[in-house]
């Protein structure tokens, strides 16, 4: 029996999950879990990349103890963030996407390449943390002088395992520098911005073996976690999905990118999938709820939080995607500033957060149907957020869709599926 290892790292935690096929079904076992989170240092939000690598290796060791015959492994993470390299040496720090270092850079990028032109080329929604803005910030700060490579986080982690540097397609598309039509880095944009051309090699597709680590193949899955999550959804027919975690990624598979004016106006993205385009939108997600819990009632079980939120009668809502919620020092204060009425208790904040998310989902679904010219009856929700029956009910009520909530590790399942399909010859 062949075993495979998916290493799925999110903004708040990482997990090692071993998978295998048994009687035609995919079986899984979580063998290791570790915490993650950005740290504030010298006024910036940073990732402890070295610590992530140590946790990755520790989890692999644990997995090998339980399953000595693991055939291959792959790593997925969130998008847009990267490690700069000078040969085999890291040029730290590794900045977190929630850091504010691009704020003054964005207007300068748009002076060189207006956003409408960026969108026509790449089809990527505006987000202040897109890789294009981060790299331009590095350029202005002199950090690209002497840099030989930049590696998106999952590719950097796999490089440190197998010694091979690659740029994987799905994750590269998240950054706003890949041409939506060609599926390769857009060298016209890169030259216009003055970014070093040698940093942008040919992209590699999911399902590629790039090296070996202790006798195991190191394989490229869809290294952007949402790309893998979509591969892990047992979907019937064509339907929208929400990959619900720290972020809620709401979208649908399309044959080709949609880079028209309406898609730009509504700030939709076209990201790489495994043989298809993912037309999707970032919504703030469970970040709102998780940060409120840490601030207002750390240690209180989410079951109790949800029960109290359901009993609350606070009906005011906020724009869950407002920039004010991106990285506030106090999430409670951020809600207070956005609300006209003051919540009377903790439960009011949570009810407001859940209802606001559901309304954001409704708006996004309406835009999706308008922009694609299609009507959808069903909405799949996967990931940690799918465990919230309260949010699922609010979402069904707000959107009028049949909500199919699958509280599964969809990202790890997609990661594993790609590895298995490669070894079984179906890629």
Tab-separated table of C-alpha atoms in Angstrom, residues 2-384:
chain	number	residue	atom	x	y	z
A	2	UNK	CA	1.378	3.412	-0.993
A	3	UNK	CA	1.241	6.267	1.504
A	4	UNK	CA	1.541	9.976	0.731
A	5	UNK	CA	2.167	13.001	2.940
A	6	UNK	CA	0.376	16.338	2.608
A	7	UNK	CA	1.837	19.242	4.570
A	8	UNK	CA	-0.794	21.983	4.701
A	9	UNK	CA	0.238	25.238	6.377
A	10	UNK	CA	-2.193	28.042	7.121
A	11	UNK	CA	-1.719	31.426	8.713
A	12	UNK	CA	-2.557	30.097	12.191
A	13	UNK	CA	-1.459	26.442	12.102
A	14	UNK	CA	0.081	23.681	10.025
A	15	UNK	CA	-0.721	20.009	9.782
A	16	UNK	CA	0.869	16.838	8.384
A	17	UNK	CA	-1.693	14.401	6.979
A	18	UNK	CA	-0.860	10.977	5.591
A	19	UNK	CA	-3.189	9.591	2.917
A	20	UNK	CA	-3.669	6.259	1.150
A	21	UNK	CA	-6.268	4.488	-0.954
A	22	UNK	CA	-8.134	1.617	0.648
A	23	UNK	CA	-11.002	-0.237	-1.070
A	24	UNK	CA	-11.194	2.602	-3.583
A	25	UNK	CA	-11.520	5.312	-0.910
A	26	UNK	CA	-9.052	7.955	0.192
A	27	UNK	CA	-8.173	7.425	3.844
A	28	UNK	CA	-6.288	9.993	5.929
A	29	UNK	CA	-4.616	10.319	9.294
A	30	UNK	CA	-3.362	13.551	10.841
A	31	UNK	CA	0.030	12.764	12.345
A	32	UNK	CA	1.355	16.175	13.383
A	33	UNK	CA	0.059	19.695	14.020
A	34	UNK	CA	1.928	22.862	14.913
A	35	UNK	CA	1.047	26.505	15.576
A	36	UNK	CA	1.837	29.344	13.201
A	37	UNK	CA	1.365	33.082	13.275
A	38	UNK	CA	3.009	36.318	12.244
A	39	UNK	CA	5.285	38.029	14.755
A	40	UNK	CA	5.749	41.761	15.134
A	41	UNK	CA	9.376	42.892	15.087
A	42	UNK	CA	10.849	46.358	14.536
A	43	UNK	CA	7.436	47.664	13.511
A	44	UNK	CA	6.767	44.964	10.897
A	45	UNK	CA	4.787	41.733	10.744
A	46	UNK	CA	7.061	38.831	9.832
A	47	UNK	CA	6.901	35.065	9.369
A	48	UNK	CA	9.301	32.829	11.262
A	49	UNK	CA	10.314	30.943	8.123
A	50	UNK	CA	13.072	29.074	9.917
A	51	UNK	CA	10.640	27.913	12.560
A	52	UNK	CA	8.217	26.741	9.861
A	53	UNK	CA	10.984	24.669	8.282
A	54	UNK	CA	11.826	23.071	11.628
A	55	UNK	CA	8.157	22.189	12.152
A	56	UNK	CA	7.896	20.762	8.631
A	57	UNK	CA	10.896	18.501	9.236
A	58	UNK	CA	9.664	17.445	12.693
A	59	UNK	CA	6.300	16.480	11.234
A	60	UNK	CA	7.921	14.485	8.434
A	61	UNK	CA	9.956	12.571	11.009
A	62	UNK	CA	6.791	11.827	12.988
A	63	UNK	CA	4.987	10.714	9.826
A	64	UNK	CA	7.855	8.388	8.879
A	65	UNK	CA	7.782	6.765	12.287
A	66	UNK	CA	4.122	5.869	11.807
A	67	UNK	CA	4.263	5.203	8.051
A	68	UNK	CA	7.804	4.181	7.011
A	69	UNK	CA	6.798	3.601	3.373
A	70	UNK	CA	5.703	7.147	2.442
A	71	UNK	CA	6.203	7.477	-1.304
A	72	UNK	CA	5.990	11.258	-1.756
A	73	UNK	CA	5.246	14.527	-0.014
A	74	UNK	CA	4.095	17.996	-0.974
A	75	UNK	CA	3.566	21.343	0.753
A	76	UNK	CA	0.896	24.010	0.298
A	77	UNK	CA	0.512	27.365	2.071
A	78	UNK	CA	-1.294	30.669	1.671
A	79	UNK	CA	-0.319	32.789	-1.343
A	80	UNK	CA	1.629	35.971	-2.163
A	81	UNK	CA	4.440	35.705	0.455
A	82	UNK	CA	7.986	34.655	-0.379
A	83	UNK	CA	11.621	34.354	0.687
A	84	UNK	CA	14.350	36.279	-1.143
A	85	UNK	CA	17.509	34.304	-1.879
A	86	UNK	CA	21.113	35.077	-2.709
A	87	UNK	CA	22.349	31.738	-3.968
A	88	UNK	CA	21.673	29.302	-1.146
A	89	UNK	CA	21.422	32.044	1.489
A	90	UNK	CA	18.139	33.598	2.612
A	91	UNK	CA	17.754	37.369	2.577
A	92	UNK	CA	15.497	37.637	5.596
A	93	UNK	CA	13.139	38.955	6.905
A	94	UNK	CA	10.202	37.109	5.375
A	95	UNK	CA	7.376	39.648	5.481
A	96	UNK	CA	3.778	38.756	6.285
A	97	UNK	CA	1.136	39.892	3.823
A	98	UNK	CA	-0.635	41.766	6.632
A	99	UNK	CA	2.371	44.042	7.098
A	100	UNK	CA	1.771	47.614	5.953
A	101	UNK	CA	5.021	48.114	4.011
A	102	UNK	CA	3.312	48.368	0.617
A	103	UNK	CA	1.014	51.261	1.564
A	104	UNK	CA	3.260	53.977	0.094
A	105	UNK	CA	4.424	51.783	-2.770
A	106	UNK	CA	1.054	51.044	-4.381
A	107	UNK	CA	0.564	54.530	-5.905
A	108	UNK	CA	4.076	54.381	-7.379
A	109	UNK	CA	3.351	51.012	-9.002
A	110	UNK	CA	0.119	52.368	-10.449
A	111	UNK	CA	1.965	55.398	-11.857
A	112	UNK	CA	4.035	52.987	-13.933
A	113	UNK	CA	1.260	50.501	-14.627
A	114	UNK	CA	-2.294	51.721	-13.952
A	115	UNK	CA	-4.338	49.098	-12.138
A	116	UNK	CA	-6.699	48.667	-15.092
A	117	UNK	CA	-3.658	47.652	-17.171
A	118	UNK	CA	-2.424	45.333	-14.433
A	119	UNK	CA	-5.840	43.703	-14.336
A	120	UNK	CA	-6.093	43.271	-18.106
A	121	UNK	CA	-2.727	41.518	-18.080
A	122	UNK	CA	-3.081	39.361	-14.971
A	123	UNK	CA	-6.771	39.248	-14.005
A	124	UNK	CA	-5.782	39.461	-10.328
A	125	UNK	CA	-7.929	41.447	-7.915
A	126	UNK	CA	-6.428	44.387	-6.070
A	127	UNK	CA	-5.083	43.500	-2.687
A	128	UNK	CA	-2.471	45.700	-0.984
A	129	UNK	CA	-0.400	42.632	-0.208
A	130	UNK	CA	-0.110	41.240	-3.747
A	131	UNK	CA	3.391	40.023	-4.566
A	132	UNK	CA	3.777	42.687	-7.246
A	133	UNK	CA	3.592	45.415	-4.584
A	134	UNK	CA	5.772	43.517	-2.125
A	135	UNK	CA	8.525	43.000	-4.696
A	136	UNK	CA	8.382	46.656	-5.726
A	137	UNK	CA	8.745	47.616	-2.061
A	138	UNK	CA	11.828	45.380	-1.957
A	139	UNK	CA	13.153	47.042	-5.112
A	140	UNK	CA	12.840	50.536	-3.621
A	141	UNK	CA	14.391	49.366	-0.341
A	142	UNK	CA	17.394	47.892	-2.157
A	143	UNK	CA	16.588	44.348	-1.057
A	144	UNK	CA	16.698	43.004	-4.624
A	145	UNK	CA	20.340	44.015	-5.100
A	146	UNK	CA	22.223	40.753	-5.223
A	147	UNK	CA	19.059	38.649	-4.983
A	148	UNK	CA	19.276	35.616	-7.251
A	149	UNK	CA	15.796	34.213	-6.594
A	150	UNK	CA	12.544	34.710	-4.798
A	151	UNK	CA	10.681	31.588	-3.751
A	152	UNK	CA	7.064	31.481	-2.659
A	153	UNK	CA	6.896	29.986	0.823
A	154	UNK	CA	5.880	26.409	-0.083
A	155	UNK	CA	8.495	26.284	-2.835
A	156	UNK	CA	11.122	27.638	-0.435
A	157	UNK	CA	10.246	24.966	2.107
A	158	UNK	CA	10.486	22.251	-0.554
A	159	UNK	CA	13.786	23.735	-1.790
A	160	UNK	CA	15.165	23.372	1.719
A	161	UNK	CA	14.096	19.720	1.637
A	162	UNK	CA	15.327	18.704	-1.819
A	163	UNK	CA	17.689	21.466	-2.998
A	164	UNK	CA	15.710	22.371	-6.145
A	165	UNK	CA	14.332	25.871	-6.763
A	166	UNK	CA	11.065	26.101	-8.695
A	167	UNK	CA	8.105	28.440	-9.171
A	168	UNK	CA	4.781	26.578	-9.097
A	169	UNK	CA	1.998	27.893	-11.319
A	170	UNK	CA	-1.033	28.158	-9.001
A	171	UNK	CA	0.788	30.036	-6.260
A	172	UNK	CA	2.625	32.291	-8.700
A	173	UNK	CA	-0.702	33.488	-10.089
A	174	UNK	CA	-1.767	34.869	-6.691
A	175	UNK	CA	0.810	37.642	-6.832
A	176	UNK	CA	-0.325	39.696	-9.821
A	177	UNK	CA	2.650	39.065	-12.143
A	178	UNK	CA	1.482	36.081	-14.224
A	179	UNK	CA	-0.190	36.754	-17.562
A	180	UNK	CA	-3.760	35.462	-17.479
A	181	UNK	CA	-3.664	34.296	-21.107
A	182	UNK	CA	-0.190	32.725	-21.380
A	183	UNK	CA	0.042	31.261	-17.871
A	184	UNK	CA	3.641	32.470	-17.570
A	185	UNK	CA	5.234	35.473	-15.912
A	186	UNK	CA	4.341	38.674	-17.771
A	187	UNK	CA	7.746	39.990	-18.782
A	188	UNK	CA	6.274	43.188	-20.216
A	189	UNK	CA	4.946	44.146	-16.784
A	190	UNK	CA	8.144	43.036	-15.092
A	191	UNK	CA	10.304	45.180	-17.391
A	192	UNK	CA	8.016	48.194	-16.980
A	193	UNK	CA	8.336	47.943	-13.195
A	194	UNK	CA	12.099	47.528	-13.403
A	195	UNK	CA	12.108	44.228	-11.526
A	196	UNK	CA	15.124	41.970	-12.237
A	197	UNK	CA	14.097	39.616	-15.028
A	198	UNK	CA	16.246	36.747	-13.752
A	199	UNK	CA	13.932	36.398	-10.734
A	200	UNK	CA	11.107	35.083	-12.947
A	201	UNK	CA	11.773	31.623	-14.440
A	202	UNK	CA	9.397	29.362	-16.334
A	203	UNK	CA	6.551	28.118	-14.144
A	204	UNK	CA	6.081	24.468	-13.215
A	205	UNK	CA	2.713	22.700	-13.135
A	206	UNK	CA	1.151	20.797	-10.239
A	207	UNK	CA	1.969	17.103	-10.478
A	208	UNK	CA	5.693	17.619	-11.124
A	209	UNK	CA	8.367	15.708	-9.205
A	210	UNK	CA	11.123	18.190	-8.367
A	211	UNK	CA	13.464	16.169	-6.170
A	212	UNK	CA	13.910	13.750	-3.292
A	213	UNK	CA	13.973	13.996	0.493
A	214	UNK	CA	15.127	10.978	2.472
A	215	UNK	CA	13.940	8.609	-0.244
A	216	UNK	CA	10.569	10.291	-0.806
A	217	UNK	CA	9.622	12.155	-3.983
A	218	UNK	CA	9.077	15.868	-3.426
A	219	UNK	CA	6.075	16.736	-5.606
A	220	UNK	CA	4.446	19.999	-6.564
A	221	UNK	CA	0.781	19.968	-5.569
A	222	UNK	CA	-1.282	23.090	-6.207
A	223	UNK	CA	0.924	24.881	-3.677
A	224	UNK	CA	-1.563	27.708	-3.141
A	225	UNK	CA	-3.837	26.216	-0.498
A	226	UNK	CA	-7.048	27.285	-2.217
A	227	UNK	CA	-5.882	25.616	-5.426
A	228	UNK	CA	-5.471	22.371	-3.509
A	229	UNK	CA	-8.736	22.900	-1.602
A	230	UNK	CA	-10.729	23.077	-4.825
A	231	UNK	CA	-9.071	19.809	-5.917
A	232	UNK	CA	-10.266	18.272	-2.646
A	233	UNK	CA	-13.971	19.163	-2.944
A	234	UNK	CA	-16.170	16.178	-3.912
A	235	UNK	CA	-18.274	18.422	-6.119
A	236	UNK	CA	-21.247	17.343	-8.176
A	237	UNK	CA	-21.523	19.378	-11.337
A	238	UNK	CA	-20.557	23.010	-11.644
A	239	UNK	CA	-21.070	25.027	-8.483
A	240	UNK	CA	-19.434	27.843	-6.534
A	241	UNK	CA	-17.297	27.088	-3.505
A	242	UNK	CA	-16.107	28.836	-0.372
A	243	UNK	CA	-12.802	27.703	1.054
A	244	UNK	CA	-13.461	28.981	4.547
A	245	UNK	CA	-10.542	29.613	6.869
A	246	UNK	CA	-8.648	32.708	7.926
A	247	UNK	CA	-9.796	33.985	4.548
A	248	UNK	CA	-12.984	33.010	2.751
A	249	UNK	CA	-12.153	32.348	-0.892
A	250	UNK	CA	-15.401	32.309	-2.871
A	251	UNK	CA	-15.305	31.317	-6.513
A	252	UNK	CA	-16.091	28.933	-9.324
A	253	UNK	CA	-14.145	26.997	-11.946
A	254	UNK	CA	-14.110	28.575	-15.410
A	255	UNK	CA	-12.467	27.497	-18.647
A	256	UNK	CA	-10.831	30.874	-19.243
A	257	UNK	CA	-9.983	33.988	-17.199
A	258	UNK	CA	-12.559	36.773	-17.054
A	259	UNK	CA	-10.694	40.099	-17.207
A	260	UNK	CA	-13.537	42.361	-18.365
A	261	UNK	CA	-14.371	45.748	-16.856
A	262	UNK	CA	-17.141	44.363	-14.634
A	263	UNK	CA	-14.811	41.770	-13.139
A	264	UNK	CA	-12.244	44.491	-12.485
A	265	UNK	CA	-14.827	46.816	-10.954
A	266	UNK	CA	-16.072	44.096	-8.610
A	267	UNK	CA	-12.450	43.099	-7.783
A	268	UNK	CA	-12.547	39.436	-8.828
A	269	UNK	CA	-9.442	37.327	-9.314
A	270	UNK	CA	-8.419	34.773	-11.907
A	271	UNK	CA	-6.052	32.333	-10.265
A	272	UNK	CA	-4.475	29.184	-11.570
A	273	UNK	CA	-6.177	25.847	-11.101
A	274	UNK	CA	-5.245	22.319	-12.134
A	275	UNK	CA	-6.344	22.531	-15.764
A	276	UNK	CA	-8.858	25.345	-15.261
A	277	UNK	CA	-9.176	28.940	-14.103
A	278	UNK	CA	-10.404	29.799	-10.598
A	279	UNK	CA	-12.588	32.894	-10.805
A	280	UNK	CA	-12.740	33.899	-7.170
A	281	UNK	CA	-12.798	36.673	-4.605
A	282	UNK	CA	-11.087	37.133	-1.243
A	283	UNK	CA	-13.421	37.812	1.680
A	284	UNK	CA	-12.018	38.501	5.128
A	285	UNK	CA	-13.246	35.204	6.598
A	286	UNK	CA	-12.871	33.632	10.021
A	287	UNK	CA	-10.075	36.079	10.825
A	288	UNK	CA	-12.785	38.394	12.165
A	289	UNK	CA	-14.224	35.793	14.532
A	290	UNK	CA	-10.871	34.367	15.606
A	291	UNK	CA	-9.409	37.772	16.461
A	292	UNK	CA	-12.517	38.752	18.419
A	293	UNK	CA	-12.286	35.508	20.371
A	294	UNK	CA	-8.602	36.095	21.213
A	295	UNK	CA	-9.360	39.613	22.422
A	296	UNK	CA	-12.742	39.307	24.117
A	297	UNK	CA	-12.922	35.794	25.488
A	298	UNK	CA	-9.744	33.750	25.070
A	299	UNK	CA	-10.328	30.199	26.117
A	300	UNK	CA	-14.096	30.271	25.644
A	301	UNK	CA	-15.173	27.348	23.431
A	302	UNK	CA	-16.538	28.302	20.044
A	303	UNK	CA	-19.657	26.281	20.759
A	304	UNK	CA	-20.532	28.652	23.594
A	305	UNK	CA	-19.621	31.686	21.479
A	306	UNK	CA	-21.923	30.590	18.665
A	307	UNK	CA	-24.774	29.752	21.040
A	308	UNK	CA	-24.595	33.232	22.566
A	309	UNK	CA	-24.299	34.867	19.116
A	310	UNK	CA	-27.457	33.076	17.983
A	311	UNK	CA	-29.313	34.354	21.047
A	312	UNK	CA	-28.140	37.959	20.481
A	313	UNK	CA	-30.519	40.389	18.792
A	314	UNK	CA	-27.889	42.861	17.598
A	315	UNK	CA	-28.712	43.352	13.926
A	316	UNK	CA	-26.276	45.990	12.661
A	317	UNK	CA	-23.655	44.747	10.208
A	318	UNK	CA	-20.346	45.980	8.775
A	319	UNK	CA	-18.490	45.557	5.504
A	320	UNK	CA	-16.517	42.459	6.455
A	321	UNK	CA	-13.995	43.227	3.716
A	322	UNK	CA	-13.194	46.744	4.934
A	323	UNK	CA	-9.498	47.572	5.170
A	324	UNK	CA	-10.069	48.463	8.821
A	325	UNK	CA	-10.231	44.743	9.625
A	326	UNK	CA	-7.028	43.742	7.812
A	327	UNK	CA	-4.609	43.994	10.730
A	328	UNK	CA	-6.021	46.122	13.570
A	329	UNK	CA	-4.320	46.266	16.942
A	330	UNK	CA	-7.794	45.752	18.422
A	331	UNK	CA	-10.475	43.929	16.430
A	332	UNK	CA	-13.112	45.095	18.925
A	333	UNK	CA	-12.098	48.714	18.373
A	334	UNK	CA	-12.203	48.173	14.604
A	335	UNK	CA	-15.818	46.984	14.892
A	336	UNK	CA	-16.675	49.896	17.210
A	337	UNK	CA	-15.403	52.397	14.649
A	338	UNK	CA	-17.461	50.815	11.850
A	339	UNK	CA	-20.721	50.600	13.819
A	340	UNK	CA	-23.162	53.382	14.595
A	341	UNK	CA	-24.608	51.518	17.583
A	342	UNK	CA	-22.454	50.099	20.352
A	343	UNK	CA	-22.699	46.355	21.020
A	344	UNK	CA	-23.899	45.660	24.547
A	345	UNK	CA	-21.967	42.427	25.077
A	346	UNK	CA	-19.451	40.010	23.544
A	347	UNK	CA	-22.184	38.032	21.800
A	348	UNK	CA	-23.251	41.125	19.855
A	349	UNK	CA	-19.788	41.408	18.277
A	350	UNK	CA	-19.803	37.779	17.196
A	351	UNK	CA	-23.339	37.961	15.806
A	352	UNK	CA	-22.321	41.055	13.858
A	353	UNK	CA	-19.241	39.276	12.466
A	354	UNK	CA	-21.140	36.165	11.369
A	355	UNK	CA	-24.021	38.099	9.791
A	356	UNK	CA	-21.601	40.461	8.047
A	357	UNK	CA	-19.743	37.529	6.520
A	358	UNK	CA	-22.985	35.994	5.249
A	359	UNK	CA	-23.978	39.289	3.629
A	360	UNK	CA	-20.554	39.538	1.980
A	361	UNK	CA	-21.100	36.040	0.601
A	362	UNK	CA	-24.485	37.099	-0.809
A	363	UNK	CA	-22.989	40.133	-2.525
A	364	UNK	CA	-20.188	38.017	-3.991
A	365	UNK	CA	-22.604	35.354	-5.271
A	366	UNK	CA	-24.726	38.042	-6.932
A	367	UNK	CA	-21.619	39.464	-8.623
A	368	UNK	CA	-20.485	35.991	-9.636
A	369	UNK	CA	-23.787	35.152	-11.312
A	370	UNK	CA	-23.912	38.531	-13.025
A	371	UNK	CA	-20.326	38.356	-14.306
A	372	UNK	CA	-20.475	34.728	-15.493
A	373	UNK	CA	-24.015	34.966	-16.837
A	374	UNK	CA	-24.916	31.774	-14.985
A	375	UNK	CA	-27.275	30.875	-12.145
A	376	UNK	CA	-26.180	28.452	-9.452
A	377	UNK	CA	-28.421	26.535	-7.069
A	378	UNK	CA	-25.765	25.064	-4.790
A	379	UNK	CA	-22.826	26.434	-2.777
A	380	UNK	CA	-20.088	24.217	-1.352
A	381	UNK	CA	-18.306	25.314	1.821
A	382	UNK	CA	-15.148	23.517	2.940
A	383	UNK	CA	-12.451	24.100	5.525
A	384	UNK	CA	-12.594	25.053	9.172
